[in-house]
Coordinates of C-alpha atoms in Angstrom, one line a residue:
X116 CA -18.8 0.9 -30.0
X117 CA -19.5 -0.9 -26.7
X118 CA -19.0 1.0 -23.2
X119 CA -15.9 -1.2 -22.1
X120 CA -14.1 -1.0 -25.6
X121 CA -14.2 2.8 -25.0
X122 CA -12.9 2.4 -21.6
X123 CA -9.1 2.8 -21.9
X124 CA -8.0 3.4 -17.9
X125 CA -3.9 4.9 -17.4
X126 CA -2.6 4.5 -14.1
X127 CA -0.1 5.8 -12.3
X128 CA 1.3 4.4 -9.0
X129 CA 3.9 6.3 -6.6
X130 CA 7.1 4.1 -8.0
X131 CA 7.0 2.3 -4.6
X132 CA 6.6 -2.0 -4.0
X133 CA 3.7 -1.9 -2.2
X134 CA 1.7 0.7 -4.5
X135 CA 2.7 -1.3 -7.5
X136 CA 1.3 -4.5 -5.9
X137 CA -1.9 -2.3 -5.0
X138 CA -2.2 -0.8 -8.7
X139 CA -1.7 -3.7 -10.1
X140 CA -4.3 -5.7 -8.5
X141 CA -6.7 -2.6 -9.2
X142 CA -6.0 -3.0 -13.3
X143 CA -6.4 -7.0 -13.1
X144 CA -10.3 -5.8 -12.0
X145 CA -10.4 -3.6 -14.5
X146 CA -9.3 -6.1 -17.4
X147 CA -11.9 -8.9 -15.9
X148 CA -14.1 -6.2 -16.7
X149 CA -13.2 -5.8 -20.1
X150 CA -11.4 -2.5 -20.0
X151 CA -8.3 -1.5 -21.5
X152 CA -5.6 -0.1 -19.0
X153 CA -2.0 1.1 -19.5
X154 CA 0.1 0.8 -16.4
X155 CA 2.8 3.6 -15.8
X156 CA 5.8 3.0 -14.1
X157 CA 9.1 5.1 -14.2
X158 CA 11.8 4.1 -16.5
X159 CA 13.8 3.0 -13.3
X160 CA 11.2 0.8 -12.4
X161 CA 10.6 -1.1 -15.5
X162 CA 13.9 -1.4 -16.3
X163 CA 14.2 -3.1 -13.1
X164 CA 11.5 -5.3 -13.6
X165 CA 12.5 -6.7 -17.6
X166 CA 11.3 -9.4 -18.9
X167 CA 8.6 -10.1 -15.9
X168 CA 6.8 -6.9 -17.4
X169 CA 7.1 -7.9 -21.0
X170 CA 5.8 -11.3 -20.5
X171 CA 2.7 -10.1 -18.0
X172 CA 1.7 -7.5 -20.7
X173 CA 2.4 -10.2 -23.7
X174 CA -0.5 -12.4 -21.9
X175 CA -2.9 -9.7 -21.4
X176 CA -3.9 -7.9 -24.6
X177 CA -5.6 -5.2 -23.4
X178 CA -2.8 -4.3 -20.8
X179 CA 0.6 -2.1 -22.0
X180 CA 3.4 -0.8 -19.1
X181 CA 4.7 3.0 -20.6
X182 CA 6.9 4.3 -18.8
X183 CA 8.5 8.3 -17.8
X184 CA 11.6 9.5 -16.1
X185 CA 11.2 9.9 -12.3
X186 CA 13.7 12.7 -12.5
X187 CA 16.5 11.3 -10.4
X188 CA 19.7 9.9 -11.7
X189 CA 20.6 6.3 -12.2
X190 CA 22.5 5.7 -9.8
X191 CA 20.3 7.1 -7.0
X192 CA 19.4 4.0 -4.5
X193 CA 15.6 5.7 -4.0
X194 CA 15.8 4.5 -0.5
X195 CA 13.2 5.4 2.2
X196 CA 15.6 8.6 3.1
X197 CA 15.2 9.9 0.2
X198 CA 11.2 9.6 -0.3
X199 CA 10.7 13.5 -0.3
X200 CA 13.9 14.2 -3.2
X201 CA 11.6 11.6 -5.4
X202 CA 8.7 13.3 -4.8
X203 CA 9.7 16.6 -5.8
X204 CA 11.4 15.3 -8.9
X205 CA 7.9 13.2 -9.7
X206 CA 6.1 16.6 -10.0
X207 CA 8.9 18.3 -11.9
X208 CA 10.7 16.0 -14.3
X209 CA 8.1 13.3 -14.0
X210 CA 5.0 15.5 -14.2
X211 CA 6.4 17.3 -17.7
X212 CA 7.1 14.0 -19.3
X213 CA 3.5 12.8 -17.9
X214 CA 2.1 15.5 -19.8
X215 CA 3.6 14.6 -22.9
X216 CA 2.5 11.3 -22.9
X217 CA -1.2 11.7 -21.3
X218 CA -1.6 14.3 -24.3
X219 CA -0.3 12.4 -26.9
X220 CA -2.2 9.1 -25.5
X221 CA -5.1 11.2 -25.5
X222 CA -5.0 12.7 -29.3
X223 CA -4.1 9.2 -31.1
X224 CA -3.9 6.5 -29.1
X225 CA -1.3 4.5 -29.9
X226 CA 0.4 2.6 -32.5
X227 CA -2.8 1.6 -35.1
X228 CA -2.8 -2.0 -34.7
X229 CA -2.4 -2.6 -31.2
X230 CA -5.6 -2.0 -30.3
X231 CA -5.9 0.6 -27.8
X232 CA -7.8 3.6 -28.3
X233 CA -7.3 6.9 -26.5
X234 CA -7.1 6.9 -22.9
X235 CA -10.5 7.9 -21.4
X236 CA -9.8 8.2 -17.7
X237 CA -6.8 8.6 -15.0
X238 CA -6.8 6.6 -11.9
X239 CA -3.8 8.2 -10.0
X240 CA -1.8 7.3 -6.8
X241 CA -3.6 10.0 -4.3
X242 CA -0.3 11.4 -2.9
X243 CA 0.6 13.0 -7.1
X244 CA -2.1 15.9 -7.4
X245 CA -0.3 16.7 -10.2
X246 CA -1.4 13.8 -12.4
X247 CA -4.9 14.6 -12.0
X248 CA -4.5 18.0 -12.2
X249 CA -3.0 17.4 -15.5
X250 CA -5.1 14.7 -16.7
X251 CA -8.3 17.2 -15.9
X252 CA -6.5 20.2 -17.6
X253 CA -5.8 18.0 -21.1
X254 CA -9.6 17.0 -20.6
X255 CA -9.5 13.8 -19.3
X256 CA -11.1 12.9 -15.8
X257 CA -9.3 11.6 -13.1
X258 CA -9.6 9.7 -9.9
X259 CA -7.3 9.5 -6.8
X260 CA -6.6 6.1 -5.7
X261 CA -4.9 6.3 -2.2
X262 CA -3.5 2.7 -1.2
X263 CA -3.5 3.1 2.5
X264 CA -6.6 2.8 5.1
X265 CA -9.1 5.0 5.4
X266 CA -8.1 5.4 9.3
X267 CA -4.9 7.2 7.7
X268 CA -6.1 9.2 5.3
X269 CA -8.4 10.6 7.7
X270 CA -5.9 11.4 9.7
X271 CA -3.5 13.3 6.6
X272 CA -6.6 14.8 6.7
X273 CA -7.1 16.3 9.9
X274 CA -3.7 17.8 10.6
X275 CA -4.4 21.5 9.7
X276 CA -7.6 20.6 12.4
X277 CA -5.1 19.1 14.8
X278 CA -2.8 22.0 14.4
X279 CA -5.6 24.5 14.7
X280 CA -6.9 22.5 17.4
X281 CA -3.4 22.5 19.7
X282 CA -3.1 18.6 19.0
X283 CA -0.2 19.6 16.9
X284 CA 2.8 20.1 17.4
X285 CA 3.0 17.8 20.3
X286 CA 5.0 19.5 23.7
X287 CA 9.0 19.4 24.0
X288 CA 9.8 16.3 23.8
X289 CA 6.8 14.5 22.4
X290 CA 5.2 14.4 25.9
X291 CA 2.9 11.7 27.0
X292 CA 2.3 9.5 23.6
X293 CA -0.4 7.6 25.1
X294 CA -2.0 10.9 25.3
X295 CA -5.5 10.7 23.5
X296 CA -6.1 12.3 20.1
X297 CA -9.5 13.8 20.1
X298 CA -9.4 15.9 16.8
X299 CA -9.5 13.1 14.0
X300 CA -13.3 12.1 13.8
X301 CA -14.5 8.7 14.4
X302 CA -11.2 7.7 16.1
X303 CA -11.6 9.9 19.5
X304 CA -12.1 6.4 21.2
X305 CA -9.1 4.9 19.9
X306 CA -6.5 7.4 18.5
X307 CA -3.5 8.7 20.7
X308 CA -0.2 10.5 19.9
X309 CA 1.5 7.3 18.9
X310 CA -1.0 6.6 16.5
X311 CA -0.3 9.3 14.3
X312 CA 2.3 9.5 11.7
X313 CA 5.3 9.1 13.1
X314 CA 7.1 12.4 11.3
X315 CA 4.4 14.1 14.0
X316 CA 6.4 13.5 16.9
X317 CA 9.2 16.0 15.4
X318 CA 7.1 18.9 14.3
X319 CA 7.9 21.8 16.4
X320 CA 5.9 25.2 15.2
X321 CA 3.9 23.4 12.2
X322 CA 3.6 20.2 9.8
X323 CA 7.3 21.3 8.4
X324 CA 8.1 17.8 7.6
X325 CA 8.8 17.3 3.7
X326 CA 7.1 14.1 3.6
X327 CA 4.4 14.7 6.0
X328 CA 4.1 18.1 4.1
X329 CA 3.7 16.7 0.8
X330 CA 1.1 14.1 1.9
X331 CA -1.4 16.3 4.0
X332 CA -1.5 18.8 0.7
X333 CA -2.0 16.0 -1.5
X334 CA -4.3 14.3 0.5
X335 CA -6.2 17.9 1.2
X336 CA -6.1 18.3 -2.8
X337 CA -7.8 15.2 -3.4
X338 CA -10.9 16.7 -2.9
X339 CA -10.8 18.2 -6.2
X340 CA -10.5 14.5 -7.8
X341 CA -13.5 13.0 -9.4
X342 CA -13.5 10.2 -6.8
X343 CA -11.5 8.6 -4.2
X344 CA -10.6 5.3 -4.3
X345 CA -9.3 3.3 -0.9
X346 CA -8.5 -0.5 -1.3
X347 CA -10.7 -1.6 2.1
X348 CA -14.1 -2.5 3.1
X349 CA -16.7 -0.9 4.6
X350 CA -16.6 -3.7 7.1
X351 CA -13.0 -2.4 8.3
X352 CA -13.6 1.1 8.6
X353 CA -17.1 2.1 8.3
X354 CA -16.7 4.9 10.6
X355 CA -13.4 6.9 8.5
X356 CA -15.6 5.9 5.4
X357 CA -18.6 7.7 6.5
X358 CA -16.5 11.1 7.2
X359 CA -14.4 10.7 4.2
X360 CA -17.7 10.6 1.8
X361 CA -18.7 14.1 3.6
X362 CA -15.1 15.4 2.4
X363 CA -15.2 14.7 -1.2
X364 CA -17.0 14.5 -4.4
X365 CA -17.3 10.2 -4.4
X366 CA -15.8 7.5 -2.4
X367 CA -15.3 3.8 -3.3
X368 CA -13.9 1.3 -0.9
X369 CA -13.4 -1.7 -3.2
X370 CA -11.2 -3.8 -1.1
X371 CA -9.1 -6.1 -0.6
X372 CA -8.0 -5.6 -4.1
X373 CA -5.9 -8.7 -3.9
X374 CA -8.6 -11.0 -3.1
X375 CA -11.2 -9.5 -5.6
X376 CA -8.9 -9.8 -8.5
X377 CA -5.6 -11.0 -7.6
X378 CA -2.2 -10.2 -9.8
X379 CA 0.4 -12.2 -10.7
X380 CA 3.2 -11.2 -8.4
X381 CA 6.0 -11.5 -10.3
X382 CA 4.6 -8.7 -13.0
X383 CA 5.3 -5.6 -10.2
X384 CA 7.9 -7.1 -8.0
X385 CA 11.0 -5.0 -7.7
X386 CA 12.8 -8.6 -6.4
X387 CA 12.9 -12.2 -6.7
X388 CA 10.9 -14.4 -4.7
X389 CA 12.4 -17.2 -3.0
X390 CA 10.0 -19.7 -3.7
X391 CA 12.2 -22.3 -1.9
X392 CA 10.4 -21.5 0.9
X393 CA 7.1 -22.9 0.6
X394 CA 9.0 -26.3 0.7
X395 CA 10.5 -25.3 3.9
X396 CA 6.7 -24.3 4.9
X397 CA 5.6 -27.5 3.7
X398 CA 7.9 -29.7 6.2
X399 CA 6.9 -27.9 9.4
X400 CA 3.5 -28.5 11.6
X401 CA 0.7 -27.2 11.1
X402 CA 0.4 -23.3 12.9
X403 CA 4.1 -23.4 14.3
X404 CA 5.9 -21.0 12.3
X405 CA 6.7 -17.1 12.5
X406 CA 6.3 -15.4 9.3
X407 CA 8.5 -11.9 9.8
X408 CA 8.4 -9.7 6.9
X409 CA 9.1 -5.6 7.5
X410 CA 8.0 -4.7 4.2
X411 CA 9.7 -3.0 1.3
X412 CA 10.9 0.2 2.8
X413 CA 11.5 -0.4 6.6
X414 CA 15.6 -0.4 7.5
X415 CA 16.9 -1.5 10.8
X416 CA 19.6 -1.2 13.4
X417 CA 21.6 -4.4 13.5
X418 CA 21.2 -3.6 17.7
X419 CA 17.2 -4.1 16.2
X420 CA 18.0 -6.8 15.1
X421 CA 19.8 -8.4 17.1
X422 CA 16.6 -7.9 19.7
X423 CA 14.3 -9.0 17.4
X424 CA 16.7 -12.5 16.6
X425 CA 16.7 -12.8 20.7
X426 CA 13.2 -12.8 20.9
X427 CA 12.2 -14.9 18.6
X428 CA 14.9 -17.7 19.6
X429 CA 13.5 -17.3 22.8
X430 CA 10.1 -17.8 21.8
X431 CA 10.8 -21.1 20.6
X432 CA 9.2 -21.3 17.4
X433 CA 10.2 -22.3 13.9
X434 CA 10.6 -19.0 11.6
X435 CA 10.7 -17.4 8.1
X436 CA 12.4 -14.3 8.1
X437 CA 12.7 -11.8 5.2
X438 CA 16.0 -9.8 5.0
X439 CA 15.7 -7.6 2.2
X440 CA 19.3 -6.9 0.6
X441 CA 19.0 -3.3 1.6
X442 CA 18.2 -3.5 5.0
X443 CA 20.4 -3.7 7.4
X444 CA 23.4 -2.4 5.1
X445 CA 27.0 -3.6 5.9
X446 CA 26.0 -6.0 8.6
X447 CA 23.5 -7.6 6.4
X448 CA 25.3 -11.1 5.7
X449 CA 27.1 -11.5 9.1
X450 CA 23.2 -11.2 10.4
X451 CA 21.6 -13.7 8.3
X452 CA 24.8 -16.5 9.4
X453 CA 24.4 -15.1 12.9
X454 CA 20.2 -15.7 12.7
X455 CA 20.2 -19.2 11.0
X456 CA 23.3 -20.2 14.1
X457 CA 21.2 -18.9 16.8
X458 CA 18.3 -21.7 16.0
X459 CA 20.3 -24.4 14.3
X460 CA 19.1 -25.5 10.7
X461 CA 15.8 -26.5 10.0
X462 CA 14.0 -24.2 12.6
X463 CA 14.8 -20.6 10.3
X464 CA 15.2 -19.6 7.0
X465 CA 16.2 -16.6 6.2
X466 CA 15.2 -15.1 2.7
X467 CA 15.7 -11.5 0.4
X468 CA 12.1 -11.7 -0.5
X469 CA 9.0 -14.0 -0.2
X470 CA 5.7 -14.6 -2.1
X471 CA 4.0 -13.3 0.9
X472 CA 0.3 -14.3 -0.2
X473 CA 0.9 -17.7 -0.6
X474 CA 3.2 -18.0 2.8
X475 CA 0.2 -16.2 4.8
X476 CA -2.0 -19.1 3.4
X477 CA 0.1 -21.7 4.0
X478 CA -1.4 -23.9 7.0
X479 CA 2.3 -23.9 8.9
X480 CA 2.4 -20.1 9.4
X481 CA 1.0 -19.3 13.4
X482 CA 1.6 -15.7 13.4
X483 CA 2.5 -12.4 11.2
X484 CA 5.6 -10.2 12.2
X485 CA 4.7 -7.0 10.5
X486 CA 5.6 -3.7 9.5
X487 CA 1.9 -2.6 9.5
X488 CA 1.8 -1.3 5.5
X489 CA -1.4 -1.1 4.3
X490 CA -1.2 -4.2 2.3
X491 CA 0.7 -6.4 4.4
X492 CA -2.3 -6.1 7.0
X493 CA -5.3 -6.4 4.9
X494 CA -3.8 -9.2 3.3
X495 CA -3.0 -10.6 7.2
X496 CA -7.0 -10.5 7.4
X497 CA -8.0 -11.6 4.7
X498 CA -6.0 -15.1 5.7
X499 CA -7.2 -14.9 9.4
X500 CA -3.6 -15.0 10.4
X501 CA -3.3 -13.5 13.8
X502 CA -0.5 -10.2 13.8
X503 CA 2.3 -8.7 15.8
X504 CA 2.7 -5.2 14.3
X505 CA 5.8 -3.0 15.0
X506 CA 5.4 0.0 12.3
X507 CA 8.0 1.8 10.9
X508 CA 6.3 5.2 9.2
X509 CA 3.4 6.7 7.8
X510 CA 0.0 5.3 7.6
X511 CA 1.6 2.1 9.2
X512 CA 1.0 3.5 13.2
X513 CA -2.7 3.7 12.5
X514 CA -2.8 0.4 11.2
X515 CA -1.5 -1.2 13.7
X516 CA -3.5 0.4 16.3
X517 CA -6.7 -0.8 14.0
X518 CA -4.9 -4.5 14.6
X519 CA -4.5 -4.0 18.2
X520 CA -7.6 -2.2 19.9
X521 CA -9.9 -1.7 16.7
X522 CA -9.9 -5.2 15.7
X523 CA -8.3 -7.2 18.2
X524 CA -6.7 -9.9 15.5
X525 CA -3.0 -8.8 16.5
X526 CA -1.1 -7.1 19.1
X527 CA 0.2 -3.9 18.8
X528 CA 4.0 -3.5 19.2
X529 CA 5.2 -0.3 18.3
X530 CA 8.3 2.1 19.7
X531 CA 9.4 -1.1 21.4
X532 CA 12.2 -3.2 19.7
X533 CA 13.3 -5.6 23.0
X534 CA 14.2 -8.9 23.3
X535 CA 11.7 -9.8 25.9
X536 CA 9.0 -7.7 24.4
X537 CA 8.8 -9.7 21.3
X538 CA 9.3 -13.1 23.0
X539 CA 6.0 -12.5 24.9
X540 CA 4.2 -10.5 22.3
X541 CA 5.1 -13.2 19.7
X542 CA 3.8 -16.3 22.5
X543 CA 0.5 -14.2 22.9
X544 CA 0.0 -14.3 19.3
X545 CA 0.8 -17.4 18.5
X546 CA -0.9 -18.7 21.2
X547 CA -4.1 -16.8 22.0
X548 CA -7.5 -18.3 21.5
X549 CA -8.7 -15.1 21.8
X550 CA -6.4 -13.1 19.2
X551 CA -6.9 -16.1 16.8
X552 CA -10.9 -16.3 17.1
X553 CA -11.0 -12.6 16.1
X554 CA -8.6 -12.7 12.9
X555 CA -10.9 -15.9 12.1
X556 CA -13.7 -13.3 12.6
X557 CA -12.3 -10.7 10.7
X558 CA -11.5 -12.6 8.0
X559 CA -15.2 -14.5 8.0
X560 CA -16.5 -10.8 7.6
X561 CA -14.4 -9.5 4.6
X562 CA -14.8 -12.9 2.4
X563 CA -18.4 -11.9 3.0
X564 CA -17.6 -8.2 1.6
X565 CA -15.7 -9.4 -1.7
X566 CA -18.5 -12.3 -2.6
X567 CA -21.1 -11.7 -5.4
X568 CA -23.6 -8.9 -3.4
X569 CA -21.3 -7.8 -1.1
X570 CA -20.3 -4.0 -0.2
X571 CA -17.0 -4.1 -1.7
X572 CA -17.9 -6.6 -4.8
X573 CA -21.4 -4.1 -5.5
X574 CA -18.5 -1.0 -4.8
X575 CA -16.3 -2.0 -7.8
X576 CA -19.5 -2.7 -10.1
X577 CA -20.3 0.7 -9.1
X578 CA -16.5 1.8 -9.8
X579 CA -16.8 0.0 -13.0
X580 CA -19.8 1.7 -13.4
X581 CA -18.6 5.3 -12.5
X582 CA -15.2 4.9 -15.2
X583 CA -17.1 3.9 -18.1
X584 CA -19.7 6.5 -17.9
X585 CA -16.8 9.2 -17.5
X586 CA -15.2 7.3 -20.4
X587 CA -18.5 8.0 -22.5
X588 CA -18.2 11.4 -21.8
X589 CA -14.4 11.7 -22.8
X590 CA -14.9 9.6 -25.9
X591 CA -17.6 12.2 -26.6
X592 CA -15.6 14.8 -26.9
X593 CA -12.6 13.2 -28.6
X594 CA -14.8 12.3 -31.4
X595 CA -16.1 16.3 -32.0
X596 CA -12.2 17.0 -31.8
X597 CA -11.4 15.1 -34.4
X598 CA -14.3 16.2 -36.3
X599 CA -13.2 19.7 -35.6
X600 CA -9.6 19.4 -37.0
X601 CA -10.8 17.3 -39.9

């Protein structure tokens, strides 16, 4: 049997939109390379996504979606509130029916004629220890794949160091966030208060918050994981790279997945694009418009709103706007009438959800209103679109810093939501030579990275490499267990 047919890859994402999109991308590399991979979502989550699923595993033959309960109830909206509640159920609920599965995916396979042999090897989101801890305990071996930057998972890192240190907690009252950070390495040059995690700012005697908790632990426990995976490029963040390698037993930077091997979007997407539009894009100049798009998680104020609707009127550019459904709540459709009045029709649309790829691509869009997540601003880059970056939590406050000093291909917005703020932080980037030479830069250097010889092209070979050798190893021992119990 040939290395790549005994290559059967499960992985497990976090059930959130951005790590779907992440994972995804991951297993298209894997089936170019002609691996088998089953994808596993929650039941939640691929009830939600039907028929896309169905049909996106129907044209791929060596690609399945399982699923297993995430241990909350139907009904529950799995907003950002309640991120630490599906956490803890993951490793309860989820992790038991995980077990199940792994171990019965391990002993037979599946179903005889569909053509997929025992699973070999884990990849699992880095912030669920307890899927490799379980994958390694039914004797299967098991990478963490963390889809954030290696800046921020550095910095998870670091906070017992920061905390032993007296970086952590910060004083009453948060202090002076422009304080610098000294005890993350590689960042002392860069890093302040504001940069870290935002649940930081509300620890008062340790790292009590659930969240935050739950992330430095896992990302502290990922040491004992074959490997670690990060979706970026040496080219981004050499420096994190470098101290991350010294931390644990491998690490592969093999980004950006979505330019490597891009995913259909439509297989993960927890809601319908609004292709409609790309026409819009297609009628307006060339470099004029204002993409905004706050991710999947981020909620706002309509008082946020309504400053970040002033601003941008003020600016006086064209704009596409994404409004999730969920996020501003009541106020939701007064806000969309109120933002498509305040600039007259055919100068703003206003959308639940946007193939955000192809918009970044498209030659109208100027400039990139972002949240910051992980994938929002690598895929920023990899178009060369300059950014204005106002995070909402987690990794997202290092990122934008990386945009803002680190890189200089945006401008770094955060703890300010004012009217005037984002008129002139929205001109700058739409208008600066300076900001737009740089993301032209950036993006120059990462094509570079993902072409045939470069560092994160040769890092997914060696990935590649790395899974199927484990796989032999698995495979090995499957084949004297069976001979055992015949």
């Amino acid at each position: 049997m040939a290395e790549a047919d005994m290559a059967h890859v499960l992985v497990f994402p976090i059930p959130a939109q951005g790590h779907l999109n992440s994972f995804l991308h991951f297993s298209t590399g894997l089936l170019r390379a002609g691996l088998h991979v089953t994808f596993l979502h929650t039941d939640h989550n691929l009830r939600r996504l039907g028929a896309a699923a169905r049909e996106a595993a129907a044209a791929t033959p060596r690609l399945r979606f399982l699923s297993v309960p995430d241990g909350l109830p139907d009904d529950d909206p799995r907003a950002v509130d309640g991120l630490p509640r599906l956490m803890q159920a993951l490793s309860t609920t989820g992790a038991a029916a995980y077990r199940d599965l792994l171990a019965s995916l391990r002993r037979r396979g599946a179903a005889a004629d569909d053509g997929f042999k025992p699973v070999t090897c884990v990849v699992a989101d880095g912030v669920m220890p307890f899927a490799w801890d379980i994958a390694e305990e039914l004797g299967v071996p098991a990478i963490a794949y963390r889809t954030v930057s290696a800046c921020s998972v550095l910095a998870y890192l670091s906070v017992p160091r920061l905390v032993e240190l007296g970086e952590l907690p910060f004083p009453d009252g948060g202090g002076d966030l422009d304080e610098p950070v000294r005890g993350v390495p590689g960042m002392e040059s860069f890093l302040r208060r504001r940069d870290l995690p935002i649940q930081c700012r509300s620890l008062t005697d340790t790292y009590q918050d659930p969240l935050l908790k739950a992330v430095v632990a896992a990302t502290v426990d990922s040491r004992r994981a074959r490997a670690l995976m990060l979706n970026t490029t040496a080219s981004l963040e050499g420096p994190s790279l470098a101290h991350l390698a010294e931390e644990m037993r491998d690490v592969f930077a093999v980004g950006p997945l979505h330019a490597i091997s891009p995913a259909p979007a439509v297989a993960t997407s927890l809601w319908r694009h609004d292709d409609g539009c790309m026409a819009w894009l297609d009628g307006q100049a060339e470099r004029s418009v204002v993409y905004i798009s706050l991710g999947s998680l981020t909620v706002i104020s309509h008082e946020q709103f309504t400053e970040f609707l002033h601003g941008l009127v003020a600016a006086g550019y064209p704009f596409l706007w994404v409004l999730r459904p969920d996020m501003l709540g009541a106020s939701q459709d007064a806000a969309l009438q109120e933002a498509i009045a305040a600039v007259g029709e055919g100068r703003a649309l206003v959308v639940p959800w946007a193939p955000q790829r192809d918009v970044l691509r498209h030659h109208a869009v100027g400039c990139f209103l972002t949240h910051s997540g992980w994938n929002s601003t690598i895929e920023g880059v990899v178009e060369g679109v300059p950014m204005v970056c106002w995070p909402f939590f987690a990794d997202q406050q290092i990122n934008s810093r990386l945009v803002g000093a680190v890189w200089g291909n945006g401008l770094d917005m955060k703890d300010v939501c004012e009217r005037d703020m984002v008129e002139g932080t929205v001109r700058e980037a739409m208008e600066s030579d300076e900001v737009r030479k740089l993301a032209r830069t950036l993006a120059e250097q990462v094509e570079r990275d993902i072409a045939d010889g470069g560092s994160s092209a040769m890092e997914f070979k060696r990935l590649v490499g790395f899974i199927r050798e484990l796989s032999s190893t698995t495979s090995a021992a499957d084949k004297d267990l069976l001979q055992n119990q015949e």
